[in-house]
Amino acid sequence: MLKNVSLNYVTRVQDDLGGIEPSAWDDLLSKQDAPSPFMRHAYLSAMQTSQSATPETGWTLQLISLWRDTPQGPVLAAACPLYLKTHSRGEYVFDHAWADAYERHGLPYYPKALVASPFTPVPGSRLLAESDAARQALLASLLELCQANDIPSLHILFASPQDLQACEHAGLLQRGQVQFHWQNQGWRDFDDFLSSLTQEKRKKIRQERRKVQEAGVTFRAVRGPDMSEADWALLLRCYQQTYWEHGNAPYLTPAFFETMRTDMPQHWLLFVAERAGLPMGISLIGLHLDAQGQAEVAYGRYWGALARVDCLHFEACYYQPIEWCITQGVQRFEGGAQGEHKMARALLPTPTHSAHWLANPSFSEAVARFLEREKAGVDNYLDALHQHSPLKTRP
């Protein structure tokens, strides 16, 4: 376990989430500027207890929490999951070139410190805090922990605006990337949505949907609490097969999905593709819920199919979720990491950001210069993408 550090709060460093009540963690998360289900206590805990993100897989959790003393007892003031990583896999913000440069100069890059939700490239709050002052104290504690334990670098991935403001105040480097998100503009139905697109894109989407229909594939949408054991089994099978087909071992274990079934079912939506009455594919969507339990944001997470059907991926991963979001009044659908092809389906380019600290001054300066050049390239890329918006009126 990392050495403890004291600031103006009582600082605790733990190797699991068991020392913090789920209600206290989730209540703090709900007060942030960009909460998501992937930072909930149950989700992060499941990553560890299911053996998906553990020291054996290169993820060593060191939970950092700051506590404020009150007459009623200690109150959770700030917290974040800090992982010591022995590799850079499962992050989606690529720093392999940085690691290679360290190695060429005979310097250790690993273990590095990472504040993120494992295997989950979803933007959102990372430094959970009751105030800006507590957030800055939490970040200061992270930096001091890294320095006290000779950790070469700290990375805060897919951070929220409040997180980035604290990071800028602390002098961290910032890096931008591009994802593709769909924003609901109050369309009445899917046809109304299509009418907002250029003729070329509208025609293409209709052709792609028609191919799936003519192949005899139908879909049913089922929320997590109503998913059967067969639905969860199909989800696991399709998830694993997709990874193996791409030459990678699945990150998530069966125990992770079992925990989601029991502890977080309300945050999941499954689209099941069926043909001749038999299930043959899935698309899993995460949901952020408001205080009344209504879905506000949808996140494309995993997909897979047991048989090949032309355009099935587009239907399962984009058109079915978008149509559901329109029907349910969901404001935003995030399609996941990368993928310019999403623009043709009206998921528009959206900047995402991360923050980085490197202990070595020379490498920090070199990376800062690299990020300046990279930012210019990302800005030009965004400008070029916006020139090719699928909408009749560019946003």
mmCIF file of C-alpha atoms in Angstrom:
data_model
loop_
_atom_site.group_PDB
_atom_site.id
_atom_site.type_symbol
_atom_site.label_atom_id
_atom_site.label_comp_id
_atom_site.label_asym_id
_atom_site.label_seq_id
_atom_site.Cartn_x
_atom_site.Cartn_y
_atom_site.Cartn_z
ATOM 1 C CA MET A 1 0.000 0.000 0.000
ATOM 2 C CA LEU A 2 1.171 3.529 -0.729
ATOM 3 C CA LYS A 3 2.426 5.738 2.070
ATOM 4 C CA ASN A 4 -0.200 7.949 3.672
ATOM 5 C CA VAL A 5 -0.217 11.710 3.200
ATOM 6 C CA SER A 6 -1.955 14.385 5.285
ATOM 7 C CA LEU A 7 -3.172 17.738 4.018
ATOM 8 C CA ASN A 8 -5.993 19.733 5.587
ATOM 9 C CA TYR A 9 -8.096 16.576 5.633
ATOM 10 C CA VAL A 10 -7.637 13.116 7.035
ATOM 11 C CA THR A 11 -6.346 11.199 4.023
ATOM 12 C CA ARG A 12 -6.904 7.466 3.687
ATOM 13 C CA VAL A 13 -5.287 5.106 1.204
ATOM 14 C CA GLN A 14 -6.993 1.723 0.854
ATOM 15 C CA ASP A 15 -6.684 -1.214 -1.502
ATOM 16 C CA ASP A 16 -10.419 -1.766 -1.967
ATOM 17 C CA LEU A 17 -13.715 0.125 -1.825
ATOM 18 C CA GLY A 18 -14.977 -1.769 1.198
ATOM 19 C CA GLY A 19 -13.885 0.985 3.584
ATOM 20 C CA ILE A 20 -16.325 3.487 2.061
ATOM 21 C CA GLU A 21 -20.071 3.073 2.288
ATOM 22 C CA PRO A 22 -21.586 2.783 -1.203
ATOM 23 C CA SER A 23 -24.212 5.391 -0.315
ATOM 24 C CA ALA A 24 -21.546 7.915 0.726
ATOM 25 C CA TRP A 25 -19.535 7.349 -2.466
ATOM 26 C CA ASP A 26 -22.565 7.483 -4.777
ATOM 27 C CA ASP A 27 -23.963 10.548 -3.015
ATOM 28 C CA LEU A 28 -20.676 12.350 -3.597
ATOM 29 C CA LEU A 29 -20.679 11.209 -7.237
ATOM 30 C CA SER A 30 -24.206 12.565 -7.767
ATOM 31 C CA LYS A 31 -23.024 16.081 -6.834
ATOM 32 C CA GLN A 32 -20.349 16.224 -9.550
ATOM 33 C CA ASP A 33 -20.602 18.048 -12.862
ATOM 34 C CA ALA A 34 -20.517 14.853 -14.965
ATOM 35 C CA PRO A 35 -21.563 11.734 -13.008
ATOM 36 C CA SER A 36 -21.816 8.426 -14.841
ATOM 37 C CA PRO A 37 -22.699 4.861 -13.828
ATOM 38 C CA PHE A 38 -19.101 3.845 -14.530
ATOM 39 C CA MET A 39 -17.867 5.685 -11.460
ATOM 40 C CA ARG A 40 -20.458 4.227 -9.121
ATOM 41 C CA HIS A 41 -19.259 2.259 -6.107
ATOM 42 C CA ALA A 42 -20.783 -0.990 -7.382
ATOM 43 C CA TYR A 43 -19.182 -0.679 -10.830
ATOM 44 C CA LEU A 44 -15.673 0.030 -9.578
ATOM 45 C CA SER A 45 -15.982 -2.593 -6.861
ATOM 46 C CA ALA A 46 -17.113 -5.172 -9.416
ATOM 47 C CA MET A 47 -14.003 -4.507 -11.481
ATOM 48 C CA GLN A 48 -11.940 -5.646 -8.511
ATOM 49 C CA THR A 49 -14.030 -8.391 -6.948
ATOM 50 C CA SER A 50 -14.656 -10.038 -10.335
ATOM 51 C CA GLN A 51 -10.890 -10.262 -10.919
ATOM 52 C CA SER A 52 -11.204 -8.072 -14.007
ATOM 53 C CA ALA A 53 -8.991 -5.194 -12.781
ATOM 54 C CA THR A 54 -6.560 -6.609 -10.204
ATOM 55 C CA PRO A 55 -2.799 -6.721 -9.634
ATOM 56 C CA GLU A 56 -2.728 -9.986 -11.606
ATOM 57 C CA THR A 57 -4.155 -8.172 -14.656
ATOM 58 C CA GLY A 58 -1.962 -5.090 -14.160
ATOM 59 C CA TRP A 59 -4.396 -2.916 -12.144
ATOM 60 C CA THR A 60 -3.547 -2.356 -8.458
ATOM 61 C CA LEU A 61 -6.199 -0.230 -6.772
ATOM 62 C CA GLN A 62 -5.144 2.380 -4.227
ATOM 63 C CA LEU A 63 -8.326 4.180 -3.265
ATOM 64 C CA ILE A 64 -7.635 7.759 -2.171
ATOM 65 C CA SER A 65 -10.183 9.470 0.083
ATOM 66 C CA LEU A 66 -10.202 12.716 2.057
ATOM 67 C CA TRP A 67 -12.295 12.999 5.208
ATOM 68 C CA ARG A 68 -13.539 16.090 7.013
ATOM 69 C CA ASP A 69 -14.093 15.917 10.765
ATOM 70 C CA THR A 70 -17.519 17.024 12.053
ATOM 71 C CA PRO A 71 -19.253 16.728 15.464
ATOM 72 C CA GLN A 72 -21.284 13.886 13.950
ATOM 73 C CA GLY A 73 -18.182 12.061 12.776
ATOM 74 C CA PRO A 74 -15.978 12.010 9.661
ATOM 75 C CA VAL A 75 -17.590 13.026 6.359
ATOM 76 C CA LEU A 76 -16.317 11.953 2.953
ATOM 77 C CA ALA A 77 -15.042 15.147 1.330
ATOM 78 C CA ALA A 78 -13.284 13.778 -1.757
ATOM 79 C CA ALA A 79 -12.275 10.480 -3.315
ATOM 80 C CA CYS A 80 -11.033 8.830 -6.484
ATOM 81 C CA PRO A 81 -9.884 5.403 -7.687
ATOM 82 C CA LEU A 82 -6.134 5.394 -8.273
ATOM 83 C CA TYR A 83 -4.671 2.428 -10.111
ATOM 84 C CA LEU A 84 -0.999 1.517 -10.302
ATOM 85 C CA LYS A 85 -0.581 0.179 -13.832
ATOM 86 C CA THR A 86 2.130 -2.117 -15.153
ATOM 87 C CA HIS A 87 0.993 -1.600 -18.772
ATOM 88 C CA SER A 88 -1.120 0.823 -20.815
ATOM 89 C CA ARG A 89 -3.854 -1.532 -21.999
ATOM 90 C CA GLY A 90 -7.554 -0.918 -21.399
ATOM 91 C CA GLU A 91 -7.184 2.865 -21.197
ATOM 92 C CA TYR A 92 -8.028 4.286 -24.679
ATOM 93 C CA VAL A 93 -5.714 7.281 -24.203
ATOM 94 C CA PHE A 94 -2.578 6.031 -25.850
ATOM 95 C CA ASP A 95 0.815 6.739 -24.308
ATOM 96 C CA HIS A 96 2.813 3.833 -25.750
ATOM 97 C CA ALA A 97 5.209 6.257 -27.469
ATOM 98 C CA TRP A 98 5.932 7.911 -24.123
ATOM 99 C CA ALA A 99 6.665 4.529 -22.540
ATOM 100 C CA ASP A 100 8.955 3.618 -25.442
ATOM 101 C CA ALA A 101 10.869 6.887 -25.067
ATOM 102 C CA TYR A 102 11.398 6.215 -21.370
ATOM 103 C CA GLU A 103 12.653 2.717 -22.132
ATOM 104 C CA ARG A 104 15.096 3.972 -24.776
ATOM 105 C CA HIS A 105 16.571 6.332 -22.194
ATOM 106 C CA GLY A 106 16.852 3.626 -19.544
ATOM 107 C CA LEU A 107 14.119 5.114 -17.347
ATOM 108 C CA PRO A 108 11.156 3.272 -15.802
ATOM 109 C CA TYR A 109 7.709 4.293 -17.056
ATOM 110 C CA TYR A 110 5.817 1.671 -15.055
ATOM 111 C CA PRO A 111 4.220 1.419 -12.649
ATOM 112 C CA LYS A 112 2.332 4.559 -13.506
ATOM 113 C CA ALA A 113 -0.598 6.073 -11.616
ATOM 114 C CA LEU A 114 -3.974 6.195 -13.337
ATOM 115 C CA VAL A 115 -7.262 7.796 -12.298
ATOM 116 C CA ALA A 116 -9.910 6.265 -14.520
ATOM 117 C CA SER A 117 -12.687 3.720 -14.764
ATOM 118 C CA PRO A 118 -11.018 0.542 -16.069
ATOM 119 C CA PHE A 119 -11.706 -0.432 -19.675
ATOM 120 C CA THR A 120 -14.281 2.371 -19.949
ATOM 121 C CA PRO A 121 -13.606 5.289 -22.338
ATOM 122 C CA VAL A 122 -16.553 7.339 -21.099
ATOM 123 C CA PRO A 123 -15.983 11.012 -20.191
ATOM 124 C CA GLY A 124 -17.091 11.992 -16.707
ATOM 125 C CA SER A 125 -16.120 13.099 -13.237
ATOM 126 C CA ARG A 126 -12.973 11.469 -11.886
ATOM 127 C CA LEU A 127 -11.974 13.608 -8.882
ATOM 128 C CA LEU A 128 -15.096 13.336 -6.731
ATOM 129 C CA ALA A 129 -15.263 16.216 -4.263
ATOM 130 C CA GLU A 130 -17.702 18.253 -2.214
ATOM 131 C CA SER A 131 -16.079 21.545 -3.301
ATOM 132 C CA ASP A 132 -13.406 22.973 -5.582
ATOM 133 C CA ALA A 133 -11.105 23.290 -2.582
ATOM 134 C CA ALA A 134 -11.568 19.617 -1.706
ATOM 135 C CA ARG A 135 -10.939 18.639 -5.329
ATOM 136 C CA GLN A 136 -7.684 20.589 -5.387
ATOM 137 C CA ALA A 137 -6.685 18.986 -2.083
ATOM 138 C CA LEU A 138 -7.434 15.549 -3.523
ATOM 139 C CA LEU A 139 -5.264 16.258 -6.554
ATOM 140 C CA ALA A 140 -2.494 17.590 -4.323
ATOM 141 C CA SER A 141 -2.694 14.376 -2.309
ATOM 142 C CA LEU A 142 -2.403 12.317 -5.518
ATOM 143 C CA LEU A 143 0.683 14.218 -6.618
ATOM 144 C CA GLU A 144 2.309 13.943 -3.204
ATOM 145 C CA LEU A 145 1.612 10.222 -3.111
ATOM 146 C CA CYS A 146 3.286 9.806 -6.487
ATOM 147 C CA GLN A 147 6.310 11.819 -5.410
ATOM 148 C CA ALA A 148 6.619 10.052 -2.063
ATOM 149 C CA ASN A 149 6.535 6.647 -3.737
ATOM 150 C CA ASP A 150 8.714 7.416 -6.802
ATOM 151 C CA ILE A 151 5.876 6.862 -9.265
ATOM 152 C CA PRO A 152 7.000 8.310 -12.622
ATOM 153 C CA SER A 153 3.668 9.710 -13.822
ATOM 154 C CA LEU A 154 0.001 10.395 -13.080
ATOM 155 C CA HIS A 155 -2.770 10.255 -15.706
ATOM 156 C CA ILE A 156 -6.388 11.352 -15.251
ATOM 157 C CA LEU A 157 -8.398 10.073 -18.196
ATOM 158 C CA PHE A 158 -11.629 11.320 -19.804
ATOM 159 C CA ALA A 159 -11.940 13.978 -17.121
ATOM 160 C CA SER A 160 -14.826 16.406 -16.576
ATOM 161 C CA PRO A 161 -14.556 20.216 -16.867
ATOM 162 C CA GLN A 162 -14.297 20.575 -13.070
ATOM 163 C CA ASP A 163 -11.522 17.985 -12.987
ATOM 164 C CA LEU A 164 -9.644 19.717 -15.787
ATOM 165 C CA GLN A 165 -9.914 23.072 -14.058
ATOM 166 C CA ALA A 166 -8.303 21.600 -10.934
ATOM 167 C CA CYS A 167 -5.618 19.946 -13.067
ATOM 168 C CA GLU A 168 -4.843 23.191 -14.867
ATOM 169 C CA HIS A 169 -4.550 24.973 -11.510
ATOM 170 C CA ALA A 170 -2.063 22.286 -10.398
ATOM 171 C CA GLY A 171 -0.009 22.633 -13.578
ATOM 172 C CA LEU A 172 -0.820 19.277 -15.181
ATOM 173 C CA LEU A 173 -0.509 18.870 -18.932
ATOM 174 C CA GLN A 174 -3.746 18.438 -20.841
ATOM 175 C CA ARG A 175 -4.431 16.288 -23.866
ATOM 176 C CA GLY A 176 -7.391 16.241 -26.230
ATOM 177 C CA GLN A 177 -9.016 13.473 -28.229
ATOM 178 C CA VAL A 178 -12.175 13.111 -30.284
ATOM 179 C CA GLN A 179 -15.220 10.920 -29.728
ATOM 180 C CA PHE A 180 -18.564 10.873 -31.525
ATOM 181 C CA HIS A 181 -21.781 11.613 -29.615
ATOM 182 C CA TRP A 182 -25.418 11.952 -30.685
ATOM 183 C CA GLN A 183 -27.432 14.824 -29.243
ATOM 184 C CA ASN A 184 -31.216 14.694 -29.107
ATOM 185 C CA GLN A 185 -32.739 17.773 -30.730
ATOM 186 C CA GLY A 186 -36.296 16.943 -29.750
ATOM 187 C CA TRP A 187 -37.164 14.773 -32.742
ATOM 188 C CA ARG A 188 -40.640 13.195 -32.638
ATOM 189 C CA ASP A 189 -39.527 9.826 -34.015
ATOM 190 C CA PHE A 190 -36.806 8.225 -36.118
ATOM 191 C CA ASP A 191 -38.282 9.500 -39.387
ATOM 192 C CA ASP A 192 -38.287 13.019 -37.988
ATOM 193 C CA PHE A 193 -34.634 12.532 -37.070
ATOM 194 C CA LEU A 194 -33.848 11.295 -40.583
ATOM 195 C CA SER A 195 -35.486 14.378 -42.062
ATOM 196 C CA SER A 196 -32.817 16.510 -40.370
ATOM 197 C CA LEU A 197 -30.029 14.748 -42.289
ATOM 198 C CA THR A 198 -28.705 15.430 -45.735
ATOM 199 C CA GLN A 199 -30.292 13.404 -48.506
ATOM 200 C CA GLU A 200 -27.175 11.274 -48.995
ATOM 201 C CA LYS A 201 -26.957 10.264 -45.328
ATOM 202 C CA ARG A 202 -30.712 9.752 -45.026
ATOM 203 C CA LYS A 203 -30.724 7.436 -48.044
ATOM 204 C CA LYS A 204 -27.728 5.468 -46.742
ATOM 205 C CA ILE A 205 -29.292 4.857 -43.329
ATOM 206 C CA ARG A 206 -32.543 3.666 -44.866
ATOM 207 C CA GLN A 207 -30.641 1.281 -47.137
ATOM 208 C CA GLU A 208 -28.655 -0.131 -44.215
ATOM 209 C CA ARG A 209 -31.754 -0.653 -42.091
ATOM 210 C CA ARG A 210 -33.538 -2.301 -45.002
ATOM 211 C CA LYS A 211 -30.700 -4.845 -45.426
ATOM 212 C CA VAL A 212 -31.087 -5.969 -41.818
ATOM 213 C CA GLN A 213 -34.850 -6.209 -42.109
ATOM 214 C CA GLU A 214 -34.642 -8.175 -45.380
ATOM 215 C CA ALA A 215 -32.254 -10.599 -43.662
ATOM 216 C CA GLY A 216 -35.120 -11.436 -41.309
ATOM 217 C CA VAL A 217 -33.532 -9.860 -38.226
ATOM 218 C CA THR A 218 -35.729 -8.223 -35.608
ATOM 219 C CA PHE A 219 -34.828 -6.542 -32.344
ATOM 220 C CA ARG A 220 -36.201 -6.391 -28.855
ATOM 221 C CA ALA A 221 -35.073 -3.954 -26.202
ATOM 222 C CA VAL A 222 -34.952 -5.123 -22.590
ATOM 223 C CA ARG A 223 -33.926 -3.177 -19.493
ATOM 224 C CA GLY A 224 -31.539 -4.791 -17.025
ATOM 225 C CA PRO A 225 -34.101 -5.658 -14.308
ATOM 226 C CA ASP A 226 -36.150 -7.522 -16.936
ATOM 227 C CA MET A 227 -33.265 -9.375 -18.556
ATOM 228 C CA SER A 228 -33.509 -13.153 -18.217
ATOM 229 C CA GLU A 229 -30.652 -15.493 -17.402
ATOM 230 C CA ALA A 230 -30.635 -16.400 -21.091
ATOM 231 C CA ASP A 231 -30.213 -12.719 -21.998
ATOM 232 C CA TRP A 232 -27.216 -12.340 -19.679
ATOM 233 C CA ALA A 233 -25.722 -15.588 -20.996
ATOM 234 C CA LEU A 234 -26.114 -14.390 -24.583
ATOM 235 C CA LEU A 235 -24.507 -11.067 -23.646
ATOM 236 C CA LEU A 236 -21.484 -12.811 -22.153
ATOM 237 C CA ARG A 237 -21.113 -15.165 -25.107
ATOM 238 C CA CYS A 238 -21.285 -12.360 -27.675
ATOM 239 C CA TYR A 239 -18.936 -10.136 -25.664
ATOM 240 C CA GLN A 240 -16.310 -12.859 -25.387
ATOM 241 C CA GLN A 241 -16.597 -13.930 -29.014
ATOM 242 C CA THR A 242 -16.112 -10.346 -30.257
ATOM 243 C CA TYR A 243 -12.853 -10.022 -28.356
ATOM 244 C CA TRP A 244 -11.543 -13.401 -29.474
ATOM 245 C CA GLU A 245 -12.416 -12.611 -33.101
ATOM 246 C CA HIS A 246 -10.217 -9.510 -32.863
ATOM 247 C CA GLY A 247 -7.340 -11.498 -31.386
ATOM 248 C CA ASN A 248 -7.694 -10.190 -27.825
ATOM 249 C CA ALA A 249 -8.565 -11.857 -24.557
ATOM 250 C CA PRO A 250 -11.756 -10.425 -23.000
ATOM 251 C CA TYR A 251 -11.045 -7.873 -20.274
ATOM 252 C CA LEU A 252 -14.144 -8.583 -18.219
ATOM 253 C CA THR A 253 -14.786 -11.881 -16.446
ATOM 254 C CA PRO A 254 -18.155 -13.650 -16.201
ATOM 255 C CA ALA A 255 -18.241 -12.620 -12.528
ATOM 256 C CA PHE A 256 -18.283 -8.958 -13.564
ATOM 257 C CA PHE A 257 -21.472 -9.373 -15.596
ATOM 258 C CA GLU A 258 -23.024 -11.396 -12.781
ATOM 259 C CA THR A 259 -22.343 -8.521 -10.385
ATOM 260 C CA MET A 260 -23.903 -6.066 -12.834
ATOM 261 C CA ARG A 261 -26.961 -8.315 -12.979
ATOM 262 C CA THR A 262 -27.369 -8.309 -9.205
ATOM 263 C CA ASP A 263 -26.029 -4.882 -8.165
ATOM 264 C CA MET A 264 -26.618 -2.457 -11.078
ATOM 265 C CA PRO A 265 -29.339 -3.874 -13.357
ATOM 266 C CA GLN A 266 -31.167 -0.549 -13.670
ATOM 267 C CA HIS A 267 -28.177 0.991 -15.460
ATOM 268 C CA TRP A 268 -28.245 -1.411 -18.406
ATOM 269 C CA LEU A 269 -30.239 -1.730 -21.603
ATOM 270 C CA LEU A 270 -29.839 -4.675 -23.974
ATOM 271 C CA PHE A 271 -30.842 -4.853 -27.621
ATOM 272 C CA VAL A 272 -31.233 -8.469 -28.690
ATOM 273 C CA ALA A 273 -31.108 -9.311 -32.395
ATOM 274 C CA GLU A 274 -33.219 -12.329 -33.321
ATOM 275 C CA ARG A 275 -33.777 -14.292 -36.511
ATOM 276 C CA ALA A 276 -36.367 -17.022 -36.957
ATOM 277 C CA GLY A 277 -37.120 -16.664 -33.253
ATOM 278 C CA LEU A 278 -33.544 -17.369 -32.197
ATOM 279 C CA PRO A 279 -31.207 -14.793 -30.580
ATOM 280 C CA MET A 280 -28.106 -14.104 -32.662
ATOM 281 C CA GLY A 281 -26.619 -10.807 -31.489
ATOM 282 C CA ILE A 282 -26.606 -8.107 -28.840
ATOM 283 C CA SER A 283 -25.800 -4.477 -28.204
ATOM 284 C CA LEU A 284 -25.307 -3.455 -24.572
ATOM 285 C CA ILE A 285 -26.007 0.132 -23.549
ATOM 286 C CA GLY A 286 -25.161 1.771 -20.225
ATOM 287 C CA LEU A 287 -27.558 4.346 -18.784
ATOM 288 C CA HIS A 288 -27.095 7.364 -16.535
ATOM 289 C CA LEU A 289 -30.278 7.941 -14.549
ATOM 290 C CA ASP A 290 -31.609 11.152 -13.040
ATOM 291 C CA ALA A 291 -32.858 11.451 -9.461
ATOM 292 C CA GLN A 292 -36.253 10.062 -10.535
ATOM 293 C CA GLY A 293 -34.688 7.033 -12.193
ATOM 294 C CA GLN A 294 -35.246 8.237 -15.758
ATOM 295 C CA ALA A 295 -32.524 7.683 -18.341
ATOM 296 C CA GLU A 296 -30.685 10.885 -19.260
ATOM 297 C CA VAL A 297 -27.615 9.628 -21.116
ATOM 298 C CA ALA A 298 -26.972 6.372 -22.987
ATOM 299 C CA TYR A 299 -23.527 4.876 -23.586
ATOM 300 C CA GLY A 300 -22.685 2.302 -26.226
ATOM 301 C CA ARG A 301 -20.554 -0.334 -24.505
ATOM 302 C CA TYR A 302 -20.390 -3.831 -26.016
ATOM 303 C CA TRP A 303 -21.747 -5.630 -29.021
ATOM 304 C CA GLY A 304 -21.401 -9.009 -30.659
ATOM 305 C CA ALA A 305 -23.104 -11.380 -33.098
ATOM 306 C CA LEU A 306 -23.150 -15.135 -33.560
ATOM 307 C CA ALA A 307 -23.799 -14.847 -37.309
ATOM 308 C CA ARG A 308 -22.792 -12.331 -39.959
ATOM 309 C CA VAL A 309 -25.496 -10.068 -41.365
ATOM 310 C CA ASP A 310 -24.705 -7.084 -43.550
ATOM 311 C CA CYS A 311 -25.100 -3.786 -41.631
ATOM 312 C CA LEU A 312 -26.115 -5.559 -38.411
ATOM 313 C CA HIS A 313 -23.465 -3.632 -36.456
ATOM 314 C CA PHE A 314 -24.893 -0.276 -37.551
ATOM 315 C CA GLU A 315 -28.434 -1.309 -36.678
ATOM 316 C CA ALA A 316 -27.556 -2.799 -33.290
ATOM 317 C CA CYS A 317 -25.066 -0.180 -32.149
ATOM 318 C CA TYR A 318 -26.495 3.058 -33.594
ATOM 319 C CA TYR A 319 -29.980 2.953 -35.079
ATOM 320 C CA GLN A 320 -31.684 0.896 -32.388
ATOM 321 C CA PRO A 321 -30.157 2.974 -29.534
ATOM 322 C CA ILE A 322 -30.914 6.292 -31.282
ATOM 323 C CA GLU A 323 -34.510 5.273 -31.935
ATOM 324 C CA TRP A 324 -34.867 4.212 -28.297
ATOM 325 C CA CYS A 325 -33.356 7.493 -27.083
ATOM 326 C CA ILE A 326 -35.811 9.500 -29.191
ATOM 327 C CA THR A 327 -38.753 7.505 -27.860
ATOM 328 C CA GLN A 328 -37.585 7.789 -24.241
ATOM 329 C CA GLY A 329 -36.500 11.434 -24.408
ATOM 330 C CA VAL A 330 -32.847 10.625 -23.643
ATOM 331 C CA GLN A 331 -30.694 13.674 -24.273
ATOM 332 C CA ARG A 332 -27.403 12.134 -25.389
ATOM 333 C CA PHE A 333 -26.012 8.905 -26.784
ATOM 334 C CA GLU A 334 -22.249 8.399 -26.620
ATOM 335 C CA GLY A 335 -20.996 5.926 -29.166
ATOM 336 C CA GLY A 336 -17.689 5.059 -27.490
ATOM 337 C CA ALA A 337 -14.068 5.577 -28.451
ATOM 338 C CA GLN A 338 -12.946 6.559 -31.952
ATOM 339 C CA GLY A 339 -14.698 5.752 -35.219
ATOM 340 C CA GLU A 340 -15.213 8.360 -37.948
ATOM 341 C CA HIS A 341 -17.829 6.054 -39.483
ATOM 342 C CA LYS A 342 -20.152 7.146 -36.662
ATOM 343 C CA MET A 343 -20.491 10.584 -38.246
ATOM 344 C CA ALA A 344 -22.487 9.120 -41.129
ATOM 345 C CA ARG A 345 -24.966 7.951 -38.453
ATOM 346 C CA ALA A 346 -25.267 11.493 -36.999
ATOM 347 C CA LEU A 347 -22.914 10.988 -34.066
ATOM 348 C CA LEU A 348 -20.976 14.239 -34.157
ATOM 349 C CA PRO A 349 -17.352 14.919 -33.181
ATOM 350 C CA THR A 350 -16.958 15.818 -29.517
ATOM 351 C CA PRO A 351 -13.699 16.724 -27.741
ATOM 352 C CA THR A 352 -12.617 14.672 -24.728
ATOM 353 C CA HIS A 353 -9.735 15.483 -22.417
ATOM 354 C CA SER A 354 -7.198 13.943 -20.073
ATOM 355 C CA ALA A 355 -4.552 15.389 -17.748
ATOM 356 C CA HIS A 356 -0.981 14.199 -17.208
ATOM 357 C CA TRP A 357 1.887 14.756 -14.807
ATOM 358 C CA LEU A 358 5.395 13.419 -15.386
ATOM 359 C CA ALA A 359 7.958 13.518 -12.610
ATOM 360 C CA ASN A 360 10.966 13.772 -14.919
ATOM 361 C CA PRO A 361 11.339 17.486 -15.865
ATOM 362 C CA SER A 362 13.010 16.816 -19.212
ATOM 363 C CA PHE A 363 10.345 14.351 -20.312
ATOM 364 C CA SER A 364 7.601 16.633 -19.004
ATOM 365 C CA GLU A 365 8.922 19.452 -21.198
ATOM 366 C CA ALA A 366 9.226 17.152 -24.206
ATOM 367 C CA VAL A 367 5.687 15.825 -23.751
ATOM 368 C CA ALA A 368 4.385 19.389 -23.343
ATOM 369 C CA ARG A 369 5.882 20.319 -26.723
ATOM 370 C CA PHE A 370 4.423 17.164 -28.258
ATOM 371 C CA LEU A 371 0.974 17.966 -26.859
ATOM 372 C CA GLU A 372 1.098 21.472 -28.325
ATOM 373 C CA ARG A 373 1.668 20.017 -31.778
ATOM 374 C CA GLU A 374 -0.901 17.300 -31.209
ATOM 375 C CA LYS A 375 -3.503 19.855 -30.085
ATOM 376 C CA ALA A 376 -3.082 21.804 -33.314
ATOM 377 C CA GLY A 377 -3.655 18.590 -35.236
ATOM 378 C CA VAL A 378 -6.734 17.666 -33.176
ATOM 379 C CA ASP A 379 -8.179 21.173 -33.644
ATOM 380 C CA ASN A 380 -7.691 20.957 -37.413
ATOM 381 C CA TYR A 381 -9.205 17.476 -37.410
ATOM 382 C CA LEU A 382 -12.284 18.744 -35.566
ATOM 383 C CA ASP A 383 -12.656 21.640 -37.992
ATOM 384 C CA ALA A 384 -12.453 19.258 -40.942
ATOM 385 C CA LEU A 385 -15.023 16.917 -39.408
ATOM 386 C CA HIS A 386 -17.471 19.743 -38.756
ATOM 387 C CA GLN A 387 -17.264 20.668 -42.435
ATOM 388 C CA HIS A 388 -18.766 17.260 -43.238
ATOM 389 C CA SER A 389 -21.665 17.257 -40.778
ATOM 390 C CA PRO A 390 -24.476 14.881 -41.788
ATOM 391 C CA LEU A 391 -27.051 17.409 -40.578
ATOM 392 C CA LYS A 392 -28.665 19.820 -43.002
ATOM 393 C CA THR A 393 -27.875 22.654 -40.591
ATOM 394 C CA ARG A 394 -24.425 22.364 -39.097
ATOM 395 C CA PRO A 395 -24.402 22.522 -35.290
#
